[in-house]
Every structure is written in structure tokens, then in C-alpha cells.
Short mmCIF file of C-alpha atoms in Angstrom, two decimals:
data_model
loop_
_atom_site.label_atom_id
_atom_site.label_comp_id
_atom_site.label_asym_id
_atom_site.label_seq_id
_atom_site.Cartn_x
_atom_site.Cartn_y
_atom_site.Cartn_z
CA MET C 1 -0.07 0.30 0.26
CA CYS C 2 1.56 3.39 -1.02
CA ARG C 3 1.60 5.87 1.57
CA ARG C 4 2.08 9.46 1.06
CA ALA C 5 4.29 11.27 4.00
CA LEU C 6 2.23 14.55 4.82
CA THR C 7 4.43 17.32 6.56
CA ALA C 8 3.02 20.15 7.96
CA SER C 9 3.99 22.27 10.60
CA LEU C 10 1.44 23.16 13.90
CA LEU C 11 2.01 25.80 16.51
CA LEU C 12 0.45 24.99 19.95
CA LEU C 13 0.79 26.71 23.26
CA ALA C 14 1.00 24.89 26.46
CA ALA C 15 -1.94 24.87 28.87
CA SER C 16 0.01 26.65 31.28
CA ALA C 17 -1.26 30.66 32.16
CA CYS C 18 2.39 31.35 33.44
CA ALA C 19 4.79 33.70 31.43
CA ASP C 20 7.23 30.66 31.70
CA GLU C 21 4.78 28.77 29.23
CA ALA C 22 6.48 27.20 26.16
CA PRO C 23 4.89 27.18 23.10
CA VAL C 24 5.58 23.53 20.48
CA GLU C 25 6.54 23.64 17.04
CA LEU C 26 5.27 20.58 15.63
CA TRP C 27 6.26 18.52 12.45
CA VAL C 28 3.83 15.56 11.84
CA ASP C 29 5.79 13.40 8.66
CA GLY C 30 3.44 10.26 8.15
CA PHE C 31 0.54 11.42 9.86
CA THR C 32 -2.38 13.41 9.47
CA PRO C 33 -2.39 16.62 11.67
CA ASP C 34 -5.87 15.66 12.57
CA ASP C 35 -5.02 12.35 14.04
CA VAL C 36 -1.96 13.92 16.41
CA ARG C 37 -2.80 15.64 19.51
CA PHE C 38 0.29 17.19 21.54
CA GLU C 39 -0.05 18.67 24.67
CA VAL C 40 2.79 19.73 27.34
CA ASP C 41 1.89 20.93 30.70
CA ASN C 42 4.29 23.22 31.82
CA LEU C 43 5.51 22.44 35.90
CA GLY C 44 8.03 25.71 36.07
CA PRO C 45 11.14 24.80 38.09
CA GLN C 46 11.37 21.37 39.44
CA THR C 47 13.65 20.53 41.93
CA GLY C 48 15.85 17.02 41.58
CA GLU C 49 13.73 15.68 44.50
CA GLN C 50 10.40 16.81 42.60
CA LEU C 51 11.37 15.32 39.37
CA ALA C 52 12.10 12.43 40.82
CA SER C 53 8.81 11.88 42.14
CA LEU C 54 7.32 12.63 38.92
CA ARG C 55 9.67 9.93 37.07
CA LYS C 56 7.48 7.57 39.64
CA ARG C 57 3.89 8.73 38.20
CA PRO C 58 2.68 5.50 37.15
CA ASP C 59 1.17 7.83 33.76
CA VAL C 60 4.72 9.28 32.54
CA ASP C 61 6.60 6.22 30.51
CA GLY C 62 10.01 7.87 30.60
CA ALA C 63 12.46 11.39 31.28
CA LEU C 64 14.64 13.45 28.66
CA LEU C 65 16.49 14.87 31.94
CA LEU C 66 19.15 17.53 31.67
CA PRO C 67 22.80 17.04 32.92
CA PRO C 68 23.38 17.99 36.41
CA GLY C 69 23.86 21.29 37.33
CA ALA C 70 22.73 22.59 33.35
CA CYS C 71 20.28 25.35 35.01
CA GLY C 72 22.37 26.96 37.62
CA GLY C 73 19.72 26.01 40.29
CA PRO C 74 16.01 23.95 39.29
CA CYS C 75 15.31 23.47 35.59
CA ARG C 76 11.99 24.31 34.32
CA ALA C 77 9.96 21.29 33.10
CA ALA C 78 6.80 20.03 31.75
CA LEU C 79 4.96 16.74 30.46
CA VAL C 80 4.86 16.21 26.20
CA SER C 81 2.14 13.82 25.74
CA VAL C 82 1.56 12.54 22.27
CA PHE C 83 -1.90 11.16 21.25
CA VAL C 84 -1.99 9.54 18.16
CA THR C 85 -5.52 8.03 16.63
CA ASN C 86 -5.11 5.38 14.23
CA ARG C 87 -8.20 5.76 11.84
CA LYS C 88 -6.85 2.99 9.21
CA PRO C 89 -8.41 -0.16 8.74
CA ASP C 90 -5.36 -1.99 9.67
CA ALA C 91 -3.27 -2.11 12.92
CA GLU C 92 0.25 0.55 12.57
CA PRO C 93 3.53 1.02 13.95
CA PRO C 94 3.66 3.79 16.71
CA PRO C 95 5.69 7.22 15.86
CA VAL C 96 8.71 8.27 17.07
CA ILE C 97 8.83 11.54 18.22
CA ARG C 98 11.83 13.73 18.70
CA LEU C 99 12.47 17.00 20.61
CA ASP C 100 15.30 19.01 19.38
CA ALA C 101 17.45 20.72 21.41
CA PRO C 102 18.66 24.47 21.52
CA ALA C 103 21.92 25.44 18.92
CA GLY C 104 24.91 23.88 20.48
CA LYS C 105 23.27 21.55 23.29
CA PRO C 106 23.60 17.84 23.19
CA ARG C 107 21.22 16.06 21.37
CA ARG C 108 17.63 14.40 22.89
CA LEU C 109 17.41 10.88 22.68
CA PRO C 110 13.60 10.10 21.19
CA ILE C 111 10.81 9.34 22.64
CA ALA C 112 9.63 6.12 21.54
CA PHE C 113 5.65 4.35 22.49
CA ARG C 114 5.91 1.45 24.34
CA ASP C 115 3.97 -0.78 22.94
CA GLN C 116 4.41 -2.32 19.54
CA GLN C 117 1.06 -1.22 17.39
CA ILE C 118 -1.65 1.17 17.61
CA ASP C 119 -4.77 -0.70 16.75
CA ARG C 120 -7.33 -0.17 14.34
CA GLY C 121 -9.70 2.38 16.61
CA ARG C 122 -7.27 2.88 19.24
CA ILE C 123 -5.50 5.99 20.90
CA GLY C 124 -1.76 5.53 21.49
CA ARG C 125 -0.56 8.15 24.14
CA ILE C 126 2.57 8.35 25.72
CA ARG C 127 3.64 10.45 28.15
CA TRP C 128 6.92 12.23 29.09
CA LEU C 129 9.21 14.27 31.39
CA VAL C 130 11.30 16.96 29.80
CA GLU C 131 13.32 19.31 31.30
CA LEU C 132 13.96 22.56 29.45
CA TRP C 133 17.29 24.17 28.93
CA PRO C 134 17.47 27.45 30.54
CA GLU C 135 17.17 29.34 26.76
CA GLU C 136 14.82 27.27 25.92
CA ARG C 137 11.39 29.03 24.74
CA ARG C 138 9.68 26.66 22.66
CA LEU C 139 9.91 23.41 21.90
CA SER C 140 10.65 22.00 18.10
CA ALA C 141 9.05 18.15 17.86
CA THR C 142 9.23 16.14 15.23
CA LEU C 143 6.61 13.00 14.95
CA SER C 144 7.39 10.59 12.72
CA ALA C 145 5.97 7.34 11.41
CA SER C 146 8.26 5.06 12.82
CA VAL C 147 8.64 1.22 10.41
CA ARG C 148 8.31 -2.04 11.91
CA LEU C 149 10.46 -4.46 10.20
CA ASP C 150 9.62 -8.27 10.02
CA VAL C 151 12.72 -10.29 10.00
CA THR C 152 13.22 -14.05 9.91
CA SER C 153 16.49 -14.91 11.58
CA THR C 154 17.84 -17.65 9.26
CA PRO C 155 21.09 -19.25 10.61
CA PRO C 156 24.24 -18.52 9.19
CA ALA C 157 25.93 -20.28 6.60
CA ALA C 158 28.29 -22.67 7.24
CA PRO C 159 31.73 -21.58 7.29
CA SER C 160 32.99 -23.15 3.75
CA PRO C 161 36.30 -24.77 4.31
CA ALA C 162 39.98 -23.32 4.25
CA PRO C 163 41.30 -23.65 0.81
CA SER C 164 43.97 -26.31 0.77
CA PRO C 165 47.40 -24.70 -0.22
CA ALA C 166 48.15 -24.98 -3.75
CA PRO C 167 50.85 -27.86 -4.11
CA SER C 168 54.15 -26.61 -3.70
CA PRO C 169 56.67 -27.56 -6.73
CA SER C 170 58.40 -30.34 -5.83
CA PRO C 171 62.07 -30.26 -5.35
CA ALA C 172 64.19 -31.98 -7.80
CA PRO C 173 64.48 -35.66 -7.89
CA TRP C 174 67.24 -36.83 -6.26
CA PRO C 175 69.53 -38.71 -8.45
CA ALA C 176 69.27 -42.21 -8.63
CA PRO C 177 71.57 -44.26 -6.36
CA ALA C 178 74.13 -46.13 -8.63
CA ARG C 179 73.43 -49.90 -8.98
CA ARG C 180 76.30 -52.42 -7.90
#
């Protein structure tokens, strides 16, 4: 089945009404924008203990934390949630979400769904805790269709026998002993 990739840019605002709200720029590739809902709950500055507590919540699937001391105090954090509705007739692989880091900062790891697929008619949800860099005022996210490869494992071929060495030229025969 041919699938046409759709790239769209959406600008969504965080639900928080405080001055630290982080708009999210979302690029959707391989999904219809109507099938994707992206939510950011701005949590404001969070200490290490608060982040550890948030990571333990049953509705949080993972965390993208900054290196220790990156902010010189508590860093701002957000709960990033992505909802994907599968309106297609078949199950589909879940998407992969990549949040860009500001220029000059280390790349963030991708956010991936735990399940292998989103069944027909179902809504897949993933929620990650994300710590924001001090200069980060917006999140840029790319949501891409992931690819599930069904690979049949085959045993490796038996090693071929080592080639036998080429016969070396035999030395000249010794002269036959004289007969007496």
C-alpha cells in the first residue's frame, strides 16, 4: 500500500498561563495532523527530588533530563503528551517523537511508544517528563512514522572449508643411487 508522507507545521501553546509557557512547534511526518494531539503541561522549575517523584508517576512513560548542574538551580520542566488516533483499517506501528535541543546543546534521545502497534480505532498515548534548557522558550518536535521490520532470523551459513594450499613445486628428484 502506498503511503504519502505529509509534513505539516503546527504551533501549539502550552496549557499553562504563566510567563514561562513553552510554545511547541510540531512537525508531523506520515500522520494526518487531525490524528495527532500534542499537549505540554508546563510544570515550572523543578528540583531533583521533584523530578524523581514525577518520574515515578504511573502515567509517565519516561524522562529526558538535562545533565546535572545545567541550569545553576532548578530547571523548568514539562510533561509532554502525544496522542495518536489510528483511523486506518489496519494496526500501524507507533510513531517516534524527537524533541530538538537548542543550538550547541547535546541532542535529545527520541521518545518512543512502548507498545509495538496502535490497533485500528485505538488512541495511542505517550507521556514523558522533559527538562528544558534555561534558554529554551519553545519546543520543536518531529513526529515520524516508525517502521516495524519483520525479519526472519536465518542461521548463518556454514563456513566454507579453508582452501587447501596449492601444492608446492617438488624439488628436483635426487639422482638415483648407482647400482652396484
